[in-house]
């Protein structure tokens, strides 16, 4: 007995074609035209619909303790939201604590996700305490399927210095992994925040002023010079500025390999959101902040021409009431982060594909295939092909608003409230199991850990 998806338009980064898909167990067995059907098979008719590989969100923060509060979404609610939006694999950040081993963080995050998450999951390892012991642990991280890492150049409790970054990249070149970097100049951020507060600017409108485009561009430039010295590829997370993109172009012109991610908030919003009355601007406080319209256009251009390889969410949800309002008298105390894992595919389809900015093939590339390749799980994930996991999204056109009331996120608002989307998942399969159909989760908590190899494009 098999599952057959018939008559749909199967989408890949290079082409779309009317094909059938045969699923046997957890894997795709066949892809082709007019596949035979037996009486024992279960048939799904995808006539008039697109059929995508399950989407991958390679930048999430579920069940994350920032030292004061914990994100509103854990792996249970975040995984449900992911599946509802067609995301079948999330890659979260297991985060090392100062004075502790990376291995401890890995098993802590496994305990957060196991038997709770409705989509498959993997982990980047965020390195907070670089020392010889951490260095010796790197090889073991690869043994347990962690082939990507993250460091911060901002946040005093998280960031590493330039020497440590150089040493890490030199080791990563030998091991074949990839380091993702949060690029903001932490010293400048601290100084500019202090300037805003000293001037009496305490509202959310001071947030983008304290983290201008130059803060990101300088950190990107510095990272890329250090990476050049180490002769190691790097991954820049949540790119938000035209200035930052220009630094990336310079490095690539000199032969460097640089992978780049951006997020829906930087493609769809501008910094006027921070000037909304009644503290509403706090809903949009994230770092780096939402930028200007010229930055939006530069990022779309980067997506269209392939300079930006992926779109992730940086999903980091805090409730407006009881969490974001901790900074009502001081913008620097507003917890940084936005929810979005459920809405990313809908937004990219609506504002990318349906406007003609990008093709459906490009959407497949930036939401799933490139993530799978860069992060070492292709072709298990990220493609509809024989032998791949049967992670499949049957996609339908629609016209309806995004609302907090209807979302699966465990958070009391959405930054995309009222936006009319023009497409969404009808049916979602996770490793061959139908887990979502027509707005309803059918089989929650089926997610498993995905071990990854070194990747790249």
mmCIF file of C-alpha atoms in Angstrom, residues 128-443:
data_model
loop_
_atom_site.group_PDB
_atom_site.id
_atom_site.type_symbol
_atom_site.label_atom_id
_atom_site.label_comp_id
_atom_site.label_asym_id
_atom_site.label_seq_id
_atom_site.Cartn_x
_atom_site.Cartn_y
_atom_site.Cartn_z
ATOM 1 C CA UNK A 128 29.481 31.357 23.725
ATOM 2 C CA UNK A 129 32.608 30.231 25.585
ATOM 3 C CA UNK A 130 35.517 29.647 23.185
ATOM 4 C CA UNK A 131 38.418 27.910 24.918
ATOM 5 C CA UNK A 132 40.588 24.857 24.426
ATOM 6 C CA UNK A 133 37.948 22.531 25.850
ATOM 7 C CA UNK A 134 35.344 23.900 23.432
ATOM 8 C CA UNK A 135 37.839 23.561 20.619
ATOM 9 C CA UNK A 136 38.407 19.894 21.416
ATOM 10 C CA UNK A 137 34.644 19.309 21.398
ATOM 11 C CA UNK A 138 34.150 20.381 17.782
ATOM 12 C CA UNK A 139 34.937 16.949 16.344
ATOM 13 C CA UNK A 140 32.370 15.331 18.620
ATOM 14 C CA UNK A 141 29.734 17.793 17.463
ATOM 15 C CA UNK A 142 30.152 16.471 13.929
ATOM 16 C CA UNK A 143 29.866 12.887 15.220
ATOM 17 C CA UNK A 144 26.420 13.641 16.651
ATOM 18 C CA UNK A 145 25.218 15.380 13.503
ATOM 19 C CA UNK A 146 25.896 19.044 14.280
ATOM 20 C CA UNK A 147 27.796 20.497 11.323
ATOM 21 C CA UNK A 148 26.873 24.183 11.684
ATOM 22 C CA UNK A 149 27.683 26.670 14.396
ATOM 23 C CA UNK A 150 26.824 30.225 15.355
ATOM 24 C CA UNK A 151 28.613 33.103 17.005
ATOM 25 C CA UNK A 152 27.541 36.606 17.978
ATOM 26 C CA UNK A 153 29.445 39.840 17.449
ATOM 27 C CA UNK A 154 26.932 41.693 19.659
ATOM 28 C CA UNK A 155 25.341 41.104 23.099
ATOM 29 C CA UNK A 156 27.847 41.230 25.953
ATOM 30 C CA UNK A 157 26.721 37.892 27.407
ATOM 31 C CA UNK A 158 27.001 36.065 24.086
ATOM 32 C CA UNK A 159 29.678 37.559 21.851
ATOM 33 C CA UNK A 160 33.153 36.312 21.103
ATOM 34 C CA UNK A 161 36.143 38.467 20.188
ATOM 35 C CA UNK A 162 38.015 38.671 16.893
ATOM 36 C CA UNK A 163 40.843 36.348 17.954
ATOM 37 C CA UNK A 164 38.362 33.703 19.017
ATOM 38 C CA UNK A 165 36.445 34.111 15.760
ATOM 39 C CA UNK A 166 39.635 33.653 13.743
ATOM 40 C CA UNK A 167 40.606 30.521 15.675
ATOM 41 C CA UNK A 168 37.134 29.034 15.246
ATOM 42 C CA UNK A 169 37.127 29.690 11.498
ATOM 43 C CA UNK A 170 40.572 28.131 11.109
ATOM 44 C CA UNK A 171 39.306 24.990 12.842
ATOM 45 C CA UNK A 172 36.099 25.019 10.811
ATOM 46 C CA UNK A 173 38.048 25.071 7.560
ATOM 47 C CA UNK A 174 39.696 21.791 8.600
ATOM 48 C CA UNK A 175 36.431 20.181 9.684
ATOM 49 C CA UNK A 176 34.302 21.340 6.751
ATOM 50 C CA UNK A 177 31.479 22.885 8.761
ATOM 51 C CA UNK A 178 29.927 26.327 8.507
ATOM 52 C CA UNK A 179 29.737 29.181 11.016
ATOM 53 C CA UNK A 180 26.766 31.532 10.989
ATOM 54 C CA UNK A 181 27.385 34.983 12.403
ATOM 55 C CA UNK A 182 25.137 37.609 13.969
ATOM 56 C CA UNK A 183 26.756 40.718 12.543
ATOM 57 C CA UNK A 184 26.394 43.839 14.661
ATOM 58 C CA UNK A 185 29.230 45.759 16.297
ATOM 59 C CA UNK A 186 28.474 45.172 19.971
ATOM 60 C CA UNK A 187 30.589 48.050 21.316
ATOM 61 C CA UNK A 188 28.903 50.535 18.997
ATOM 62 C CA UNK A 189 25.453 49.206 19.895
ATOM 63 C CA UNK A 190 26.193 49.662 23.610
ATOM 64 C CA UNK A 191 27.386 53.228 23.061
ATOM 65 C CA UNK A 192 24.487 54.199 20.804
ATOM 66 C CA UNK A 193 21.925 52.718 23.190
ATOM 67 C CA UNK A 194 23.459 54.775 26.009
ATOM 68 C CA UNK A 195 23.303 57.901 23.837
ATOM 69 C CA UNK A 196 19.609 57.393 23.096
ATOM 70 C CA UNK A 197 18.744 56.851 26.747
ATOM 71 C CA UNK A 198 20.819 59.863 27.844
ATOM 72 C CA UNK A 199 18.859 61.973 25.372
ATOM 73 C CA UNK A 200 15.604 60.793 26.922
ATOM 74 C CA UNK A 201 14.660 58.601 23.977
ATOM 75 C CA UNK A 202 13.112 55.595 25.683
ATOM 76 C CA UNK A 203 10.394 54.501 23.233
ATOM 77 C CA UNK A 204 10.666 51.750 20.606
ATOM 78 C CA UNK A 205 11.477 54.463 18.032
ATOM 79 C CA UNK A 206 14.959 54.660 19.582
ATOM 80 C CA UNK A 207 15.673 51.015 18.787
ATOM 81 C CA UNK A 208 16.599 51.442 15.094
ATOM 82 C CA UNK A 209 18.495 54.640 15.917
ATOM 83 C CA UNK A 210 20.682 52.653 18.310
ATOM 84 C CA UNK A 211 21.477 50.007 15.689
ATOM 85 C CA UNK A 212 21.961 51.858 12.375
ATOM 86 C CA UNK A 213 22.934 50.182 9.125
ATOM 87 C CA UNK A 214 26.605 51.024 9.665
ATOM 88 C CA UNK A 215 26.660 48.829 12.790
ATOM 89 C CA UNK A 216 25.725 45.809 10.677
ATOM 90 C CA UNK A 217 27.916 46.692 7.703
ATOM 91 C CA UNK A 218 31.029 47.204 9.850
ATOM 92 C CA UNK A 219 30.559 43.832 11.538
ATOM 93 C CA UNK A 220 30.031 42.106 8.188
ATOM 94 C CA UNK A 221 33.156 43.727 6.773
ATOM 95 C CA UNK A 222 35.210 42.704 9.798
ATOM 96 C CA UNK A 223 33.877 39.151 9.704
ATOM 97 C CA UNK A 224 34.677 38.798 6.029
ATOM 98 C CA UNK A 225 38.253 40.039 6.400
ATOM 99 C CA UNK A 226 38.769 37.575 9.260
ATOM 100 C CA UNK A 227 37.194 34.788 7.196
ATOM 101 C CA UNK A 228 39.513 35.652 4.319
ATOM 102 C CA UNK A 229 42.524 35.275 6.602
ATOM 103 C CA UNK A 230 41.187 31.913 7.767
ATOM 104 C CA UNK A 231 40.277 30.945 4.182
ATOM 105 C CA UNK A 232 36.909 29.686 5.390
ATOM 106 C CA UNK A 233 33.354 30.116 4.050
ATOM 107 C CA UNK A 234 30.898 31.849 6.388
ATOM 108 C CA UNK A 235 27.143 32.253 6.714
ATOM 109 C CA UNK A 236 25.683 35.687 7.479
ATOM 110 C CA UNK A 237 22.365 35.412 9.289
ATOM 111 C CA UNK A 238 19.438 37.841 9.060
ATOM 112 C CA UNK A 239 20.982 40.329 6.637
ATOM 113 C CA UNK A 240 18.969 43.535 6.907
ATOM 114 C CA UNK A 241 20.774 46.314 5.030
ATOM 115 C CA UNK A 242 21.887 47.453 1.613
ATOM 116 C CA UNK A 243 25.201 48.512 3.170
ATOM 117 C CA UNK A 244 25.756 45.013 4.474
ATOM 118 C CA UNK A 245 24.993 43.513 1.074
ATOM 119 C CA UNK A 246 27.564 45.831 -0.503
ATOM 120 C CA UNK A 247 30.238 44.473 1.857
ATOM 121 C CA UNK A 248 29.284 40.932 0.854
ATOM 122 C CA UNK A 249 29.598 41.838 -2.823
ATOM 123 C CA UNK A 250 33.119 43.136 -2.231
ATOM 124 C CA UNK A 251 34.179 39.911 -0.539
ATOM 125 C CA UNK A 252 32.675 37.741 -3.266
ATOM 126 C CA UNK A 253 34.412 39.823 -5.920
ATOM 127 C CA UNK A 254 37.650 38.815 -4.191
ATOM 128 C CA UNK A 255 36.743 35.126 -4.424
ATOM 129 C CA UNK A 256 35.277 34.486 -0.966
ATOM 130 C CA UNK A 257 32.422 32.048 -0.360
ATOM 131 C CA UNK A 258 29.693 33.785 1.638
ATOM 132 C CA UNK A 259 26.238 32.348 2.283
ATOM 133 C CA UNK A 260 23.520 34.857 3.168
ATOM 134 C CA UNK A 261 20.134 34.637 4.858
ATOM 135 C CA UNK A 262 17.463 37.273 5.257
ATOM 136 C CA UNK A 263 14.014 37.231 6.883
ATOM 137 C CA UNK A 264 10.454 38.279 5.936
ATOM 138 C CA UNK A 265 10.469 41.237 8.339
ATOM 139 C CA UNK A 266 13.339 42.827 6.408
ATOM 140 C CA UNK A 267 11.632 42.231 3.061
ATOM 141 C CA UNK A 268 8.174 43.485 4.010
ATOM 142 C CA UNK A 269 8.437 46.168 6.703
ATOM 143 C CA UNK A 270 10.207 49.474 7.182
ATOM 144 C CA UNK A 271 11.259 51.331 10.316
ATOM 145 C CA UNK A 272 8.112 53.436 10.516
ATOM 146 C CA UNK A 273 6.626 50.512 12.474
ATOM 147 C CA UNK A 274 8.609 51.681 15.511
ATOM 148 C CA UNK A 275 6.766 55.007 15.637
ATOM 149 C CA UNK A 276 3.327 53.509 16.209
ATOM 150 C CA UNK A 277 1.470 54.914 19.249
ATOM 151 C CA UNK A 278 0.658 53.130 22.506
ATOM 152 C CA UNK A 279 3.919 51.161 22.594
ATOM 153 C CA UNK A 280 2.766 49.154 19.549
ATOM 154 C CA UNK A 281 6.228 49.604 18.061
ATOM 155 C CA UNK A 282 7.563 47.139 20.638
ATOM 156 C CA UNK A 283 5.941 44.321 18.689
ATOM 157 C CA UNK A 284 8.541 44.832 15.966
ATOM 158 C CA UNK A 285 11.641 45.122 18.142
ATOM 159 C CA UNK A 286 14.178 42.604 16.876
ATOM 160 C CA UNK A 287 17.889 42.789 16.177
ATOM 161 C CA UNK A 288 18.958 43.813 13.699
ATOM 162 C CA UNK A 289 15.937 46.134 13.485
ATOM 163 C CA UNK A 290 13.529 46.512 10.605
ATOM 164 C CA UNK A 291 15.154 48.940 8.145
ATOM 165 C CA UNK A 292 14.270 51.454 5.449
ATOM 166 C CA UNK A 293 12.462 50.953 2.144
ATOM 167 C CA UNK A 294 15.732 51.204 0.202
ATOM 168 C CA UNK A 295 17.047 48.288 2.245
ATOM 169 C CA UNK A 296 13.921 46.271 1.431
ATOM 170 C CA UNK A 297 14.444 46.807 -2.270
ATOM 171 C CA UNK A 298 18.131 45.900 -2.059
ATOM 172 C CA UNK A 299 17.283 42.646 -0.281
ATOM 173 C CA UNK A 300 14.653 41.714 -2.872
ATOM 174 C CA UNK A 301 17.210 42.411 -5.564
ATOM 175 C CA UNK A 302 19.663 40.171 -3.733
ATOM 176 C CA UNK A 303 17.125 37.357 -3.588
ATOM 177 C CA UNK A 304 16.212 37.695 -7.252
ATOM 178 C CA UNK A 305 19.791 37.603 -8.497
ATOM 179 C CA UNK A 306 20.977 34.879 -6.130
ATOM 180 C CA UNK A 307 23.147 36.997 -3.831
ATOM 181 C CA UNK A 308 20.934 35.983 -0.896
ATOM 182 C CA UNK A 309 20.529 32.211 -0.739
ATOM 183 C CA UNK A 310 17.869 31.666 1.934
ATOM 184 C CA UNK A 311 14.939 33.203 3.772
ATOM 185 C CA UNK A 312 14.489 32.110 7.396
ATOM 186 C CA UNK A 313 12.440 33.656 10.188
ATOM 187 C CA UNK A 314 14.673 34.174 13.236
ATOM 188 C CA UNK A 315 11.480 33.070 15.007
ATOM 189 C CA UNK A 316 11.862 34.314 18.590
ATOM 190 C CA UNK A 317 8.441 34.983 20.066
ATOM 191 C CA UNK A 318 7.620 37.076 23.108
ATOM 192 C CA UNK A 319 4.138 38.084 24.195
ATOM 193 C CA UNK A 320 3.285 41.754 23.850
ATOM 194 C CA UNK A 321 1.604 41.686 27.261
ATOM 195 C CA UNK A 322 3.846 40.459 30.044
ATOM 196 C CA UNK A 323 7.071 40.182 28.041
ATOM 197 C CA UNK A 324 7.579 42.935 25.451
ATOM 198 C CA UNK A 325 6.171 45.468 27.919
ATOM 199 C CA UNK A 326 9.120 44.869 30.241
ATOM 200 C CA UNK A 327 10.690 47.680 28.222
ATOM 201 C CA UNK A 328 7.813 50.133 28.343
ATOM 202 C CA UNK A 329 10.045 52.735 30.073
ATOM 203 C CA UNK A 330 13.314 51.705 28.421
ATOM 204 C CA UNK A 331 13.446 50.414 24.827
ATOM 205 C CA UNK A 332 16.692 48.541 25.522
ATOM 206 C CA UNK A 333 14.796 46.219 27.876
ATOM 207 C CA UNK A 334 12.240 45.148 25.271
ATOM 208 C CA UNK A 335 12.916 41.463 24.541
ATOM 209 C CA UNK A 336 14.258 41.228 21.004
ATOM 210 C CA UNK A 337 12.464 38.944 18.577
ATOM 211 C CA UNK A 338 9.428 38.306 16.383
ATOM 212 C CA UNK A 339 7.202 35.292 15.739
ATOM 213 C CA UNK A 340 6.874 34.075 12.157
ATOM 214 C CA UNK A 341 7.586 30.390 11.497
ATOM 215 C CA UNK A 342 3.976 29.723 10.460
ATOM 216 C CA UNK A 343 3.719 32.658 8.046
ATOM 217 C CA UNK A 344 7.067 32.686 6.201
ATOM 218 C CA UNK A 345 5.967 30.577 3.171
ATOM 219 C CA UNK A 346 2.654 32.427 2.844
ATOM 220 C CA UNK A 347 4.413 35.792 2.900
ATOM 221 C CA UNK A 348 7.077 34.853 0.364
ATOM 222 C CA UNK A 349 4.437 33.379 -1.944
ATOM 223 C CA UNK A 350 2.181 36.428 -1.596
ATOM 224 C CA UNK A 351 4.821 39.164 -1.880
ATOM 225 C CA UNK A 352 7.302 37.273 -4.020
ATOM 226 C CA UNK A 353 5.617 34.818 -6.366
ATOM 227 C CA UNK A 354 2.206 36.465 -6.754
ATOM 228 C CA UNK A 355 3.702 39.900 -7.383
ATOM 229 C CA UNK A 356 6.030 38.480 -10.016
ATOM 230 C CA UNK A 357 9.170 39.413 -8.095
ATOM 231 C CA UNK A 358 10.311 35.798 -7.929
ATOM 232 C CA UNK A 359 9.194 32.529 -9.488
ATOM 233 C CA UNK A 360 7.752 29.564 -7.643
ATOM 234 C CA UNK A 361 11.012 27.799 -8.471
ATOM 235 C CA UNK A 362 12.978 30.531 -6.684
ATOM 236 C CA UNK A 363 10.624 30.186 -3.715
ATOM 237 C CA UNK A 364 11.474 26.483 -3.577
ATOM 238 C CA UNK A 365 15.165 27.308 -3.740
ATOM 239 C CA UNK A 366 15.236 29.920 -0.966
ATOM 240 C CA UNK A 367 12.784 28.247 1.423
ATOM 241 C CA UNK A 368 13.980 24.658 1.263
ATOM 242 C CA UNK A 369 16.556 23.409 -1.280
ATOM 243 C CA UNK A 370 19.359 25.834 -0.422
ATOM 244 C CA UNK A 371 18.837 25.351 3.316
ATOM 245 C CA UNK A 372 19.116 21.589 2.877
ATOM 246 C CA UNK A 373 22.296 21.934 0.838
ATOM 247 C CA UNK A 374 24.049 24.550 2.983
ATOM 248 C CA UNK A 375 23.240 22.724 6.209
ATOM 249 C CA UNK A 376 24.062 19.205 5.121
ATOM 250 C CA UNK A 377 20.761 17.335 4.840
ATOM 251 C CA UNK A 378 20.315 17.262 1.060
ATOM 252 C CA UNK A 379 18.925 15.156 -0.646
ATOM 253 C CA UNK A 380 17.289 13.634 2.440
ATOM 254 C CA UNK A 381 15.458 16.937 2.727
ATOM 255 C CA UNK A 382 14.767 19.823 0.362
ATOM 256 C CA UNK A 383 13.784 17.941 -2.796
ATOM 257 C CA UNK A 384 11.009 15.758 -4.204
ATOM 258 C CA UNK A 385 13.005 12.844 -5.584
ATOM 259 C CA UNK A 386 13.176 9.050 -5.185
ATOM 260 C CA UNK A 387 14.899 8.170 -1.924
ATOM 261 C CA UNK A 388 14.248 11.518 -0.251
ATOM 262 C CA UNK A 389 12.114 11.885 2.859
ATOM 263 C CA UNK A 390 8.476 12.283 1.897
ATOM 264 C CA UNK A 391 8.188 15.805 3.301
ATOM 265 C CA UNK A 392 5.664 17.339 0.923
ATOM 266 C CA UNK A 393 3.426 20.409 0.868
ATOM 267 C CA UNK A 394 0.368 20.587 -1.380
ATOM 268 C CA UNK A 395 -0.078 24.332 -1.864
ATOM 269 C CA UNK A 396 -3.310 26.099 -2.712
ATOM 270 C CA UNK A 397 -4.228 29.637 -3.676
ATOM 271 C CA UNK A 398 -6.468 31.505 -1.252
ATOM 272 C CA UNK A 399 -7.300 35.000 -0.086
ATOM 273 C CA UNK A 400 -7.508 35.519 3.646
ATOM 274 C CA UNK A 401 -5.926 37.655 6.365
ATOM 275 C CA UNK A 402 -3.248 36.655 8.823
ATOM 276 C CA UNK A 403 -4.559 37.090 12.365
ATOM 277 C CA UNK A 404 -3.201 36.363 15.814
ATOM 278 C CA UNK A 405 -6.492 34.673 16.666
ATOM 279 C CA UNK A 406 -6.064 32.083 13.913
ATOM 280 C CA UNK A 407 -2.335 31.387 14.216
ATOM 281 C CA UNK A 408 -0.797 28.321 15.856
ATOM 282 C CA UNK A 409 1.995 30.302 17.544
ATOM 283 C CA UNK A 410 1.649 30.499 21.321
ATOM 284 C CA UNK A 411 1.955 34.281 21.316
ATOM 285 C CA UNK A 412 -0.584 37.058 21.726
ATOM 286 C CA UNK A 413 0.134 38.971 18.508
ATOM 287 C CA UNK A 414 1.553 38.654 15.012
ATOM 288 C CA UNK A 415 3.573 41.411 13.337
ATOM 289 C CA UNK A 416 1.725 40.499 10.135
ATOM 290 C CA UNK A 417 -1.780 41.138 11.510
ATOM 291 C CA UNK A 418 -4.280 41.853 8.743
ATOM 292 C CA UNK A 419 -1.998 41.078 5.794
ATOM 293 C CA UNK A 420 -3.951 39.326 3.033
ATOM 294 C CA UNK A 421 -2.184 36.167 1.972
ATOM 295 C CA UNK A 422 -2.758 34.637 -1.441
ATOM 296 C CA UNK A 423 -1.639 31.073 -0.803
ATOM 297 C CA UNK A 424 -1.198 28.511 1.958
ATOM 298 C CA UNK A 425 -0.729 24.767 2.554
ATOM 299 C CA UNK A 426 -3.701 22.536 1.951
ATOM 300 C CA UNK A 427 -2.011 19.281 2.949
ATOM 301 C CA UNK A 428 1.357 18.585 4.580
ATOM 302 C CA UNK A 429 3.197 15.263 4.749
ATOM 303 C CA UNK A 430 6.058 14.603 7.179
ATOM 304 C CA UNK A 431 8.113 11.552 6.221
ATOM 305 C CA UNK A 432 5.102 10.069 4.481
ATOM 306 C CA UNK A 433 2.554 10.772 7.211
ATOM 307 C CA UNK A 434 -0.276 13.198 6.528
ATOM 308 C CA UNK A 435 0.092 15.635 9.420
ATOM 309 C CA UNK A 436 -1.966 18.631 8.300
ATOM 310 C CA UNK A 437 -4.986 19.130 6.069
ATOM 311 C CA UNK A 438 -7.416 22.003 5.521
ATOM 312 C CA UNK A 439 -6.330 23.975 8.559
ATOM 313 C CA UNK A 440 -6.211 21.048 10.994
ATOM 314 C CA UNK A 441 -3.249 19.330 12.596
ATOM 315 C CA UNK A 442 -3.816 15.593 12.250
ATOM 316 C CA UNK A 443 -0.797 13.975 13.878
#
